[in-house]
Structure formats: C-alpha cells, structure tokens
Amino acid sequence: MTDAPRLGGAARREYRRLNRAADMPPRTHHEVARAAGIPVPADDGTTLLTDHWHAEGAGGHTVLIRTPYGRDGIAGVALFLAERGHHVVVQSCRGTFGSGGAFDPLHDEVADGQATMRWLRAQTWATGRVHSWGGSYFGVTQWAYCDGDERPDALGIAISARRFDDAILYPGGGFSIDTPLTWAYALDIQERSLPSKAWALLRARSAFRRGALAIPPSEAVRVARDADPQFFRDWVEHSEHGDPWWEPMHFAQDVETIPPVTLVAGWQDLFLVGQLADYAALRDADRPVRLIIGDWVHGAPEITVIGVREALRSFTADAATNGVRLDVTGGGGRRELPSWPPPHTAMTVTLTADGRLDRSGAEHPAADLTYRYDPADPTPDGGGRTLNPFSAGRRRQRVRERRDDVLVFTGDPLPEDLLVIGVPEIALPFSSSHPRADLFVRLCEVDTRGISRAVTDGYRRLSPDDAGIDGASTDGTGTVRLELAPLAHRFAAGSRLRVQVSSGAHPLHLRNPGTDDPVRDHSRLLASEQTVRVGGSDPATLTLPAEVTAPAHAGAASPPVHRRVPR
C-alpha cells in the first residue's frame, strides 16, 4: 500500500532535529510517498516486511536500512532522505514488527541481507548506487552484507563493530552483563502496549540491578523481566574466549572485499574499542575508510544527525572517503587528522605508596598496597561504556573512590593544559590470593572543585595461564600491562589526574566469583586479597600519549597549539 507518510512522536522529533542541523542539503522534493509492508521473501520463504519511501522524480540512488526496532521508528530519517531525492528502503529484521520467523540475533543477517539486496537490485527504480546506513544493530546488518556476493556500494556504520562478541559482550575476557541485560529487556518490551511499556520503563533501573546479581547469571533476564530469551542464555554459555560457536557471526573478516565505509564512533560508546579496531584493519589494508568520533554515549541523537549528513555527502563525487575527524573532550575543540592514532610523545607518571601520581621521574621506595575484593559486595562501576541509560557515560566517582576496595592515586594540579590523544597504558605489578582475579583501571579528571569524573578505563580478567598480556600472571611474578580505551581529552590547567585501581566494575563487567567456575555458574563467591606493588626498580606506571598545551581561554573551541613534552 502506498500512502502519504505519517510520523509518530519520536520520528517527528528526529525529523525536526535533522531539519535544524547545519550543513544539510536543502529539500528538493516535497511530496513523498511510502509503500508500506512490502513482502520481501527470504531464501527460506520467510517474509521480511519492507517499506519503500520515495518522491515523484526521485533519482536512482537508494539508502538501505535493516532494523529489528520497527520501521516506524526510523520514519523521520526515511522522510528526510526521501525529500532530498533518494529512495529509502527500511526493512524489519525477521521476527520483529511483522516480519516472519523468529529473531535470533546475528544468525540470519547474512542470508536475509543477501535476499534483500537481490530484491533491491531487481527493482526498476533502483538504477543508481545503494548505500546502507545505520548504527548499533543496524550496523551489524551492514557488516553482514560483506559476507555475500551482493554488497552495497558504500556503508555508513555508526556505533557498531564486526565482532559483536569481542566488542561488547566479553571485552577483557569477562562478561559485560549490563549491556546484554539492558538490550534483552528492551527487546522484550518494544512491541508491547504503551501502558505495559511505560510500566516496564519505570521499573527498569531496579530491574537491571536485580538481574545483574542473579545466580546463575543466565537467569538475569528472567529475574529482571520474567522473560527468558534463548540468545541471552547462549551468550552466557558461549563466553569462553575463542569459542567456535561465534565464528559464523564474525562478519566481514575479509577486509579486502569491504566497500568504502564511514565509521561514526563515540568516546563514551560501548562499541568504541571494537570500532577503532575495525578502522585500523581497514586503514592497514588501504581500504577507503573515514572515521568520525564524538563525545557520545550509545544512542545519542547527535549520532543520527552526523550519520545522515555523511550518508548524503557520500552520494556526491567529491565526498571524503578517508581521514579522521574527532572531538577532543574537555573543551579541546575539533581535529582533522590523516589517520588514528596521531603521533604523540609518551609521558610516564609513577604511582606512589602515598597515593600520588608523580611526573618527576624520581624513584620511589617499594611498597605493597593491598585491598580485599568481595564478589558478594562487588565494586560498582560508577559509569562507563554501557547500553544501560542509568549508568552510561562520564559519571562522578565519589562513591567508588570512597570504597576500601579501590586504590586511588592523584596527581598535583596541572600547571598547563594537558592534551591526551591515543591509547593510555598502565603497568602494574599485581597479585591475588586466588588464581583468578579481575583488574579494572580508570583514569579520571579531578576539577578545581575536587569533583572526580571518569574519562576512560581498561579491564582484564586474569588467570594463571593468561599469556595475552605480555605473559603477565597473577602469581606475583608478572607485571600486568593493560591498555585503557582510546581517548582524546584535554585535562584543563588546574585540574588533576587520578587513577583508580580495583578488581571490579559491576555490572559494567560481571563480578568475578573468585573461582574458575564458568559464567553460567557463580554458585560460589569467594573473596580475595589483591596486592599492587609500587615503587622500587619495577614501579607501577601510567603512560599517556600526551602533549602539553598553553592554557585555553574559557569557552575556546578551536584546537590549541601544542608543544612536545620530554619523557
């Protein structure tokens, strides 16, 4: 059926936001129609419901969007693109919003994407280029195109990654239960009635908290929502690193076949590390790839605006296909770079026994600092890169830093701005009374009022046979070298650096039970004593990819002038 488009409340707000955005091309078509609910057959006969948005006299270019979250939810974007002369195809993934079959995340996207591409190429109106677009799971469906014969001519992928499991489920070797629990909860309520959905949203914060503490963890969604999705149980069951169960869902591993792609990432987004790994793989293979990074949590409205703007630009002959544009957080302005990461000077700070961060390079006496980690009272995350809207982002750290199971090291007030762009690394002589332990390190900025906020962090689940971190172990003989997530941040003059060392960030990373029991168990919770050695001939150090800058004027938004820092 073809009709004049009607937008729901959320779609209207998104449409208005796009129309208000700067640097968008003007509307060229005023009468847009939507052919709704077109049955596109999958290879197994399943019907995939699809909408076609178009204006009379539209060109031959098409924007393709596949989503499990409902076609009406993306209607504002579809209308905006169609008004600029493009065909827009929006399809509901199988098992969602009227499409046949059952939604089994990741498993059907290659086959269903290929069937959709063949259908699209056969349409008489699809005479130009096909560009896919979207973020998060929309991005996953795009990476899946690259494993078939039919590919779009270009990809516009925001806040997503080729390896879903490594990127957001098991980063560092643990289980990031907060994100899949939040997602499973959202999927269960998305097609419910408005009153039912509203009630579930009101209860969500407490439900997430209860679910994350469920024993065994496979019961988390049932405890939170009284639902039991098989995919969540599968993810708990197949949480061991290298589990071959995940191999068919590692999409687009042959980077030589990937079309030109624009990646939109967020400094506070859960996919950040995985997405920058995707960028590095494409860059190293000399594939056309453009990277844009902003200061966003997952799902921030700015991501859609940037993505749509880049999608429209990608249809023009002079569109940039390489390079990096990033926002420097902390008021550092915007940068255009040839690639990521940029050249930098390593600056090393030393963790001392009296809780300081020393930049002088002086040697300090050796000392052992200890703390007790108890999984029955897990160290809270205090924010981070998660899907959970109640905890995502750069949160204040007062609660975490007052706990006995968090070591805190603070530097002196900075005499001038410090610009950190790249991947920080911490080296910690670390041991535990149990053979398995977690290490979570967070870099914070303490402002002139004494308020500490998270900037970036790193996490690793350690074990005696762990050879993945420079041969480090937890038996007291090794130094753990842990990379923190990438950042581009200006630490303002007068502020102070702060480093937290702990063995937990629950539920950002599921609490470590203190045993070698698999994630599906957790029937035993054993406390452990952790030791960090500082000072001496092999000190604990934080290495920052840093430059020092002159203090910026208040409100300055342009990039500062840099000078190198001696090591």
PDB file of N, CA and C in Angstrom, residues 85-176:
ATOM      1  N   GLY A  85      15.625  13.489  -2.526  1.00  0.00           N
ATOM      2  CA  GLY A  85      15.694  12.850  -3.824  1.00  0.00           C
ATOM      3  C   GLY A  85      16.188  11.425  -3.847  1.00  0.00           C
ATOM      4  N   HIS A  86      16.225  10.749  -2.700  1.00  0.00           N
ATOM      5  CA  HIS A  86      16.718   9.371  -2.661  1.00  0.00           C
ATOM      6  C   HIS A  86      15.579   8.394  -2.366  1.00  0.00           C
ATOM      7  N   HIS A  87      15.696   7.218  -2.919  1.00  0.00           N
ATOM      8  CA  HIS A  87      14.841   6.118  -2.480  1.00  0.00           C
ATOM      9  C   HIS A  87      15.365   5.631  -1.133  1.00  0.00           C
ATOM     10  N   VAL A  88      14.446   5.280  -0.254  1.00  0.00           N
ATOM     11  CA  VAL A  88      14.833   4.777   1.066  1.00  0.00           C
ATOM     12  C   VAL A  88      14.085   3.475   1.312  1.00  0.00           C
ATOM     13  N   VAL A  89      14.817   2.423   1.595  1.00  0.00           N
ATOM     14  CA  VAL A  89      14.240   1.108   1.866  1.00  0.00           C
ATOM     15  C   VAL A  89      14.510   0.761   3.322  1.00  0.00           C
ATOM     16  N   VAL A  90      13.452   0.535   4.081  1.00  0.00           N
ATOM     17  CA  VAL A  90      13.560   0.205   5.500  1.00  0.00           C
ATOM     18  C   VAL A  90      12.904  -1.149   5.720  1.00  0.00           C
ATOM     19  N   GLN A  91      13.657  -2.080   6.274  1.00  0.00           N
ATOM     20  CA  GLN A  91      13.155  -3.450   6.449  1.00  0.00           C
ATOM     21  C   GLN A  91      13.244  -3.872   7.909  1.00  0.00           C
ATOM     22  N   SER A  92      12.206  -4.550   8.387  1.00  0.00           N
ATOM     23  CA  SER A  92      12.226  -5.153   9.720  1.00  0.00           C
ATOM     24  C   SER A  92      12.928  -6.508   9.664  1.00  0.00           C
ATOM     25  N   CYS A  93      13.914  -6.696  10.525  1.00  0.00           N
ATOM     26  CA  CYS A  93      14.588  -7.985  10.603  1.00  0.00           C
ATOM     27  C   CYS A  93      13.580  -9.077  10.947  1.00  0.00           C
ATOM     28  N   ARG A  94      13.898 -10.296  10.568  1.00  0.00           N
ATOM     29  CA  ARG A  94      12.964 -11.399  10.789  1.00  0.00           C
ATOM     30  C   ARG A  94      12.589 -11.501  12.270  1.00  0.00           C
ATOM     31  N   GLY A  95      11.317 -11.814  12.475  1.00  0.00           N
ATOM     32  CA  GLY A  95      10.814 -12.000  13.828  1.00  0.00           C
ATOM     33  C   GLY A  95      10.504 -10.709  14.558  1.00  0.00           C
ATOM     34  N   THR A  96      10.592  -9.546  13.862  1.00  0.00           N
ATOM     35  CA  THR A  96      10.305  -8.271  14.518  1.00  0.00           C
ATOM     36  C   THR A  96       9.313  -7.465  13.697  1.00  0.00           C
ATOM     37  N   PHE A  97       8.349  -6.856  14.365  1.00  0.00           N
ATOM     38  CA  PHE A  97       7.417  -5.896  13.776  1.00  0.00           C
ATOM     39  C   PHE A  97       6.801  -6.391  12.468  1.00  0.00           C
ATOM     40  N   GLY A  98       6.287  -7.612  12.516  1.00  0.00           N
ATOM     41  CA  GLY A  98       5.525  -8.155  11.397  1.00  0.00           C
ATOM     42  C   GLY A  98       6.287  -9.043  10.453  1.00  0.00           C
ATOM     43  N   SER A  99       7.602  -8.991  10.441  1.00  0.00           N
ATOM     44  CA  SER A  99       8.368  -9.913   9.600  1.00  0.00           C
ATOM     45  C   SER A  99       8.262 -11.323  10.166  1.00  0.00           C
ATOM     46  N   GLY A 100       8.256 -12.308   9.271  1.00  0.00           N
ATOM     47  CA  GLY A 100       8.074 -13.689   9.688  1.00  0.00           C
ATOM     48  C   GLY A 100       9.297 -14.254  10.392  1.00  0.00           C
ATOM     49  N   GLY A 101       9.124 -15.465  10.916  1.00  0.00           N
ATOM     50  CA  GLY A 101      10.213 -16.148  11.584  1.00  0.00           C
ATOM     51  C   GLY A 101      10.438 -15.649  12.998  1.00  0.00           C
ATOM     52  N   ALA A 102      11.547 -16.076  13.584  1.00  0.00           N
ATOM     53  CA  ALA A 102      11.907 -15.687  14.946  1.00  0.00           C
ATOM     54  C   ALA A 102      13.202 -14.887  14.910  1.00  0.00           C
ATOM     55  N   PHE A 103      13.292 -13.872  15.744  1.00  0.00           N
ATOM     56  CA  PHE A 103      14.504 -13.052  15.814  1.00  0.00           C
ATOM     57  C   PHE A 103      15.550 -13.786  16.640  1.00  0.00           C
ATOM     58  N   ASP A 104      16.616 -14.210  15.984  1.00  0.00           N
ATOM     59  CA  ASP A 104      17.750 -14.858  16.633  1.00  0.00           C
ATOM     60  C   ASP A 104      18.956 -13.974  16.337  1.00  0.00           C
ATOM     61  N   PRO A 105      19.302 -13.060  17.233  1.00  0.00           N
ATOM     62  CA  PRO A 105      20.288 -12.025  16.916  1.00  0.00           C
ATOM     63  C   PRO A 105      21.535 -12.564  16.237  1.00  0.00           C
ATOM     64  N   LEU A 106      21.900 -11.926  15.134  1.00  0.00           N
ATOM     65  CA  LEU A 106      23.121 -12.173  14.356  1.00  0.00           C
ATOM     66  C   LEU A 106      23.027 -13.360  13.405  1.00  0.00           C
ATOM     67  N   HIS A 107      22.235 -14.376  13.716  1.00  0.00           N
ATOM     68  CA  HIS A 107      22.310 -15.641  12.999  1.00  0.00           C
ATOM     69  C   HIS A 107      21.792 -15.567  11.564  1.00  0.00           C
ATOM     70  N   ASP A 108      20.818 -14.720  11.283  1.00  0.00           N
ATOM     71  CA  ASP A 108      20.183 -14.728   9.960  1.00  0.00           C
ATOM     72  C   ASP A 108      20.531 -13.509   9.109  1.00  0.00           C
ATOM     73  N   GLU A 109      21.410 -12.654   9.594  1.00  0.00           N
ATOM     74  CA  GLU A 109      21.602 -11.380   8.907  1.00  0.00           C
ATOM     75  C   GLU A 109      22.325 -11.513   7.571  1.00  0.00           C
ATOM     76  N   VAL A 110      23.224 -12.467   7.430  1.00  0.00           N
ATOM     77  CA  VAL A 110      23.907 -12.642   6.144  1.00  0.00           C
ATOM     78  C   VAL A 110      22.908 -13.087   5.083  1.00  0.00           C
ATOM     79  N   ALA A 111      22.187 -14.175   5.349  1.00  0.00           N
ATOM     80  CA  ALA A 111      21.243 -14.705   4.356  1.00  0.00           C
ATOM     81  C   ALA A 111      20.119 -13.717   4.064  1.00  0.00           C
ATOM     82  N   ASP A 112      19.539 -13.123   5.102  1.00  0.00           N
ATOM     83  CA  ASP A 112      18.431 -12.190   4.883  1.00  0.00           C
ATOM     84  C   ASP A 112      18.917 -10.913   4.197  1.00  0.00           C
ATOM     85  N   GLY A 113      20.110 -10.475   4.527  1.00  0.00           N
ATOM     86  CA  GLY A 113      20.658  -9.304   3.857  1.00  0.00           C
ATOM     87  C   GLY A 113      20.904  -9.553   2.378  1.00  0.00           C
ATOM     88  N   GLN A 114      21.376 -10.750   2.036  1.00  0.00           N
ATOM     89  CA  GLN A 114      21.599 -11.078   0.631  1.00  0.00           C
ATOM     90  C   GLN A 114      20.284 -11.151  -0.143  1.00  0.00           C
ATOM     91  N   ALA A 115      19.265 -11.752   0.472  1.00  0.00           N
ATOM     92  CA  ALA A 115      17.959 -11.813  -0.195  1.00  0.00           C
ATOM     93  C   ALA A 115      17.415 -10.410  -0.443  1.00  0.00           C
ATOM     94  N   THR A 116      17.591  -9.532   0.521  1.00  0.00           N
ATOM     95  CA  THR A 116      17.113  -8.157   0.380  1.00  0.00           C
ATOM     96  C   THR A 116      17.888  -7.416  -0.700  1.00  0.00           C
ATOM     97  N   MET A 117      19.188  -7.598  -0.741  1.00  0.00           N
ATOM     98  CA  MET A 117      19.992  -6.937  -1.771  1.00  0.00           C
ATOM     99  C   MET A 117      19.604  -7.409  -3.165  1.00  0.00           C
ATOM    100  N   ARG A 118      19.355  -8.704  -3.342  1.00  0.00           N
ATOM    101  CA  ARG A 118      18.946  -9.210  -4.660  1.00  0.00           C
ATOM    102  C   ARG A 118      17.609  -8.620  -5.062  1.00  0.00           C
ATOM    103  N   TRP A 119      16.674  -8.552  -4.112  1.00  0.00           N
ATOM    104  CA  TRP A 119      15.374  -7.933  -4.395  1.00  0.00           C
ATOM    105  C   TRP A 119      15.554  -6.470  -4.784  1.00  0.00           C
ATOM    106  N   LEU A 120      16.379  -5.751  -4.053  1.00  0.00           N
ATOM    107  CA  LEU A 120      16.566  -4.329  -4.309  1.00  0.00           C
ATOM    108  C   LEU A 120      17.200  -4.082  -5.676  1.00  0.00           C
ATOM    109  N   ARG A 121      18.218  -4.845  -6.006  1.00  0.00           N
ATOM    110  CA  ARG A 121      18.884  -4.650  -7.299  1.00  0.00           C
ATOM    111  C   ARG A 121      17.937  -4.926  -8.472  1.00  0.00           C
ATOM    112  N   ALA A 122      16.906  -5.715  -8.221  1.00  0.00           N
ATOM    113  CA  ALA A 122      15.978  -6.063  -9.304  1.00  0.00           C
ATOM    114  C   ALA A 122      14.883  -5.023  -9.502  1.00  0.00           C
ATOM    115  N   GLN A 123      14.771  -4.025  -8.624  1.00  0.00           N
ATOM    116  CA  GLN A 123      13.702  -3.031  -8.750  1.00  0.00           C
ATOM    117  C   GLN A 123      14.017  -2.039  -9.875  1.00  0.00           C
ATOM    118  N   THR A 124      13.005  -1.685 -10.638  1.00  0.00           N
ATOM    119  CA  THR A 124      13.223  -0.807 -11.793  1.00  0.00           C
ATOM    120  C   THR A 124      13.668   0.591 -11.379  1.00  0.00           C
ATOM    121  N   TRP A 125      13.321   1.018 -10.167  1.00  0.00           N
ATOM    122  CA  TRP A 125      13.681   2.363  -9.723  1.00  0.00           C
ATOM    123  C   TRP A 125      15.081   2.428  -9.109  1.00  0.00           C
ATOM    124  N   ALA A 126      15.682   1.273  -8.831  1.00  0.00           N
ATOM    125  CA  ALA A 126      16.998   1.245  -8.183  1.00  0.00           C
ATOM    126  C   ALA A 126      18.089   1.222  -9.252  1.00  0.00           C
ATOM    127  N   THR A 127      18.281   2.341  -9.925  1.00  0.00           N
ATOM    128  CA  THR A 127      19.210   2.404 -11.049  1.00  0.00           C
ATOM    129  C   THR A 127      20.572   2.996 -10.679  1.00  0.00           C
ATOM    130  N   GLY A 128      20.685   3.532  -9.457  1.00  0.00           N
ATOM    131  CA  GLY A 128      21.939   4.164  -9.050  1.00  0.00           C
ATOM    132  C   GLY A 128      22.670   3.364  -7.991  1.00  0.00           C
ATOM    133  N   ARG A 129      23.393   4.069  -7.141  1.00  0.00           N
ATOM    134  CA  ARG A 129      24.164   3.442  -6.086  1.00  0.00           C
ATOM    135  C   ARG A 129      23.273   3.069  -4.908  1.00  0.00           C
ATOM    136  N   VAL A 130      23.674   2.008  -4.206  1.00  0.00           N
ATOM    137  CA  VAL A 130      22.979   1.600  -2.989  1.00  0.00           C
ATOM    138  C   VAL A 130      23.931   1.813  -1.814  1.00  0.00           C
ATOM    139  N   HIS A 131      23.505   2.648  -0.887  1.00  0.00           N
ATOM    140  CA  HIS A 131      24.276   2.903   0.315  1.00  0.00           C
ATOM    141  C   HIS A 131      23.482   2.402   1.515  1.00  0.00           C
ATOM    142  N   SER A 132      24.098   1.559   2.316  1.00  0.00           N
ATOM    143  CA  SER A 132      23.441   1.148   3.554  1.00  0.00           C
ATOM    144  C   SER A 132      23.785   2.147   4.654  1.00  0.00           C
ATOM    145  N   TRP A 133      22.922   2.187   5.666  1.00  0.00           N
ATOM    146  CA  TRP A 133      23.094   3.204   6.709  1.00  0.00           C
ATOM    147  C   TRP A 133      22.524   2.688   8.020  1.00  0.00           C
ATOM    148  N   GLY A 134      23.114   3.163   9.134  1.00  0.00           N
ATOM    149  CA  GLY A 134      22.549   2.906  10.451  1.00  0.00           C
ATOM    150  C   GLY A 134      23.596   2.562  11.482  1.00  0.00           C
ATOM    151  N   GLY A 135      23.167   2.569  12.740  1.00  0.00           N
ATOM    152  CA  GLY A 135      24.082   2.316  13.844  1.00  0.00           C
ATOM    153  C   GLY A 135      23.637   1.177  14.724  1.00  0.00           C
ATOM    154  N   SER A 136      24.546   0.739  15.589  1.00  0.00           N
ATOM    155  CA  SER A 136      24.290  -0.332  16.544  1.00  0.00           C
ATOM    156  C   SER A 136      23.917  -1.615  15.790  1.00  0.00           C
ATOM    157  N   TYR A 137      22.718  -2.197  16.059  1.00  0.00           N
ATOM    158  CA  TYR A 137      22.376  -3.418  15.329  1.00  0.00           C
ATOM    159  C   TYR A 137      22.164  -3.141  13.848  1.00  0.00           C
ATOM    160  N   PHE A 138      21.734  -1.915  13.486  1.00  0.00           N
ATOM    161  CA  PHE A 138      21.672  -1.550  12.064  1.00  0.00           C
ATOM    162  C   PHE A 138      23.051  -1.720  11.432  1.00  0.00           C
ATOM    163  N   GLY A 139      24.096  -1.388  12.199  1.00  0.00           N
ATOM    164  CA  GLY A 139      25.461  -1.540  11.705  1.00  0.00           C
ATOM    165  C   GLY A 139      25.862  -2.992  11.551  1.00  0.00           C
ATOM    166  N   VAL A 140      25.413  -3.828  12.470  1.00  0.00           N
ATOM    167  CA  VAL A 140      25.696  -5.267  12.363  1.00  0.00           C
ATOM    168  C   VAL A 140      25.127  -5.828  11.061  1.00  0.00           C
ATOM    169  N   THR A 141      23.902  -5.421  10.725  1.00  0.00           N
ATOM    170  CA  THR A 141      23.314  -5.923   9.478  1.00  0.00           C
ATOM    171  C   THR A 141      24.122  -5.468   8.266  1.00  0.00           C
ATOM    172  N   GLN A 142      24.801  -4.324   8.373  1.00  0.00           N
ATOM    173  CA  GLN A 142      25.624  -3.855   7.253  1.00  0.00           C
ATOM    174  C   GLN A 142      26.909  -4.662   7.130  1.00  0.00           C
ATOM    175  N   TRP A 143      27.569  -4.918   8.244  1.00  0.00           N
ATOM    176  CA  TRP A 143      28.773  -5.757   8.168  1.00  0.00           C
ATOM    177  C   TRP A 143      28.434  -7.132   7.583  1.00  0.00           C
ATOM    178  N   ALA A 144      27.215  -7.621   7.852  1.00  0.00           N
ATOM    179  CA  ALA A 144      26.824  -8.937   7.344  1.00  0.00           C
ATOM    180  C   ALA A 144      26.708  -8.958   5.824  1.00  0.00           C
ATOM    181  N   TYR A 145      26.407  -7.814   5.177  1.00  0.00           N
ATOM    182  CA  TYR A 145      26.366  -7.793   3.714  1.00  0.00           C
ATOM    183  C   TYR A 145      27.704  -8.218   3.115  1.00  0.00           C
ATOM    184  N   CYS A 146      28.782  -7.921   3.819  1.00  0.00           N
ATOM    185  CA  CYS A 146      30.124  -8.143   3.267  1.00  0.00           C
ATOM    186  C   CYS A 146      30.497  -9.617   3.187  1.00  0.00           C
ATOM    187  N   ASP A 147      29.653 -10.497   3.710  1.00  0.00           N
ATOM    188  CA  ASP A 147      29.922 -11.934   3.640  1.00  0.00           C
ATOM    189  C   ASP A 147      29.114 -12.612   2.546  1.00  0.00           C
ATOM    190  N   GLY A 148      28.576 -11.834   1.617  1.00  0.00           N
ATOM    191  CA  GLY A 148      27.832 -12.402   0.489  1.00  0.00           C
ATOM    192  C   GLY A 148      28.278 -11.784  -0.812  1.00  0.00           C
ATOM    193  N   ASP A 149      27.662 -12.222  -1.894  1.00  0.00           N
ATOM    194  CA  ASP A 149      28.029 -11.721  -3.227  1.00  0.00           C
ATOM    195  C   ASP A 149      27.467 -10.340  -3.507  1.00  0.00           C
ATOM    196  N   GLU A 150      26.309 -10.024  -2.908  1.00  0.00           N
ATOM    197  CA  GLU A 150      25.667  -8.735  -3.152  1.00  0.00           C
ATOM    198  C   GLU A 150      26.001  -7.775  -2.014  1.00  0.00           C
ATOM    199  N   ARG A 151      26.703  -6.701  -2.360  1.00  0.00           N
ATOM    200  CA  ARG A 151      27.079  -5.722  -1.347  1.00  0.00           C
ATOM    201  C   ARG A 151      26.574  -4.343  -1.751  1.00  0.00           C
ATOM    202  N   PRO A 152      26.266  -3.497  -0.765  1.00  0.00           N
ATOM    203  CA  PRO A 152      26.015  -2.099  -1.098  1.00  0.00           C
ATOM    204  C   PRO A 152      27.270  -1.463  -1.686  1.00  0.00           C
ATOM    205  N   ASP A 153      27.095  -0.327  -2.328  1.00  0.00           N
ATOM    206  CA  ASP A 153      28.237   0.378  -2.909  1.00  0.00           C
ATOM    207  C   ASP A 153      29.024   1.138  -1.858  1.00  0.00           C
ATOM    208  N   ALA A 154      28.416   1.426  -0.723  1.00  0.00           N
ATOM    209  CA  ALA A 154      29.102   2.083   0.382  1.00  0.00           C
ATOM    210  C   ALA A 154      28.329   1.786   1.664  1.00  0.00           C
ATOM    211  N   LEU A 155      29.036   1.848   2.789  1.00  0.00           N
ATOM    212  CA  LEU A 155      28.444   1.581   4.089  1.00  0.00           C
ATOM    213  C   LEU A 155      28.584   2.823   4.957  1.00  0.00           C
ATOM    214  N   GLY A 156      27.548   3.123   5.736  1.00  0.00           N
ATOM    215  CA  GLY A 156      27.603   4.175   6.744  1.00  0.00           C
ATOM    216  C   GLY A 156      27.275   3.568   8.092  1.00  0.00           C
ATOM    217  N   ILE A 157      28.298   3.230   8.872  1.00  0.00           N
ATOM    218  CA  ILE A 157      28.118   2.425  10.072  1.00  0.00           C
ATOM    219  C   ILE A 157      28.465   3.254  11.309  1.00  0.00           C
ATOM    220  N   ALA A 158      27.501   3.390  12.199  1.00  0.00           N
ATOM    221  CA  ALA A 158      27.711   4.116  13.447  1.00  0.00           C
ATOM    222  C   ALA A 158      27.649   3.146  14.622  1.00  0.00           C
ATOM    223  N   ILE A 159      28.453   3.426  15.641  1.00  0.00           N
ATOM    224  CA  ILE A 159      28.440   2.735  16.936  1.00  0.00           C
ATOM    225  C   ILE A 159      28.144   1.238  16.785  1.00  0.00           C
ATOM    226  N   SER A 160      29.017   0.539  16.076  1.00  0.00           N
ATOM    227  CA  SER A 160      28.858  -0.889  15.843  1.00  0.00           C
ATOM    228  C   SER A 160      30.234  -1.491  15.583  1.00  0.00           C
ATOM    229  N   ALA A 161      30.294  -2.813  15.411  1.00  0.00           N
ATOM    230  CA  ALA A 161      31.574  -3.474  15.188  1.00  0.00           C
ATOM    231  C   ALA A 161      31.358  -4.798  14.468  1.00  0.00           C
ATOM    232  N   ARG A 162      32.409  -5.249  13.774  1.00  0.00           N
ATOM    233  CA  ARG A 162      32.323  -6.507  13.015  1.00  0.00           C
ATOM    234  C   ARG A 162      32.225  -7.719  13.933  1.00  0.00           C
ATOM    235  N   ARG A 163      32.917  -7.677  15.066  1.00  0.00           N
ATOM    236  CA  ARG A 163      32.917  -8.809  16.001  1.00  0.00           C
ATOM    237  C   ARG A 163      32.120  -8.403  17.240  1.00  0.00           C
ATOM    238  N   PHE A 164      30.851  -8.704  17.209  1.00  0.00           N
ATOM    239  CA  PHE A 164      29.908  -8.303  18.242  1.00  0.00           C
ATOM    240  C   PHE A 164      30.319  -8.833  19.611  1.00  0.00           C
ATOM    241  N   ASP A 165      30.772 -10.064  19.668  1.00  0.00           N
ATOM    242  CA  ASP A 165      31.098 -10.695  20.943  1.00  0.00           C
ATOM    243  C   ASP A 165      32.314 -10.047  21.590  1.00  0.00           C
ATOM    244  N   ASP A 166      33.394  -9.907  20.841  1.00  0.00           N
ATOM    245  CA  ASP A 166      34.594  -9.316  21.404  1.00  0.00           C
ATOM    246  C   ASP A 166      34.396  -7.849  21.756  1.00  0.00           C
ATOM    247  N   ALA A 167      33.575  -7.159  20.956  1.00  0.00           N
ATOM    248  CA  ALA A 167      33.430  -5.717  21.130  1.00  0.00           C
ATOM    249  C   ALA A 167      32.651  -5.360  22.384  1.00  0.00           C
ATOM    250  N   ILE A 168      31.511  -6.025  22.635  1.00  0.00           N
ATOM    251  CA  ILE A 168      30.653  -5.550  23.728  1.00  0.00           C
ATOM    252  C   ILE A 168      30.221  -6.615  24.727  1.00  0.00           C
ATOM    253  N   LEU A 169      30.398  -7.883  24.434  1.00  0.00           N
ATOM    254  CA  LEU A 169      29.945  -8.914  25.368  1.00  0.00           C
ATOM    255  C   LEU A 169      31.053  -9.381  26.299  1.00  0.00           C
ATOM    256  N   TYR A 170      32.246  -9.614  25.761  1.00  0.00           N
ATOM    257  CA  TYR A 170      33.336 -10.189  26.556  1.00  0.00           C
ATOM    258  C   TYR A 170      34.622  -9.378  26.465  1.00  0.00           C
ATOM    259  N   PRO A 171      34.572  -8.060  26.458  1.00  0.00           N
ATOM    260  CA  PRO A 171      35.831  -7.308  26.381  1.00  0.00           C
ATOM    261  C   PRO A 171      36.676  -7.583  27.614  1.00  0.00           C
ATOM    262  N   GLY A 172      37.948  -7.881  27.390  1.00  0.00           N
ATOM    263  CA  GLY A 172      38.837  -8.166  28.503  1.00  0.00           C
ATOM    264  C   GLY A 172      38.706  -9.553  29.080  1.00  0.00           C
ATOM    265  N   GLY A 173      37.832 -10.380  28.501  1.00  0.00           N
ATOM    266  CA  GLY A 173      37.723 -11.767  28.948  1.00  0.00           C
ATOM    267  C   GLY A 173      36.645 -12.040  29.969  1.00  0.00           C
ATOM    268  N   GLY A 174      35.961 -11.018  30.473  1.00  0.00           N
ATOM    269  CA  GLY A 174      34.826 -11.236  31.366  1.00  0.00           C
ATOM    270  C   GLY A 174      33.525 -11.174  30.578  1.00  0.00           C
ATOM    271  N   PHE A 175      32.426 -10.963  31.271  1.00  0.00           N
ATOM    272  CA  PHE A 175      31.115 -10.861  30.622  1.00  0.00           C
ATOM    273  C   PHE A 175      30.514  -9.517  31.005  1.00  0.00           C
ATOM    274  N   SER A 176      30.329  -8.639  30.035  1.00  0.00           N
ATOM    275  CA  SER A 176      29.763  -7.312  30.301  1.00  0.00           C
ATOM    276  C   SER A 176      28.246  -7.432  30.389  1.00  0.00           C
TER     277      SER A 176
END
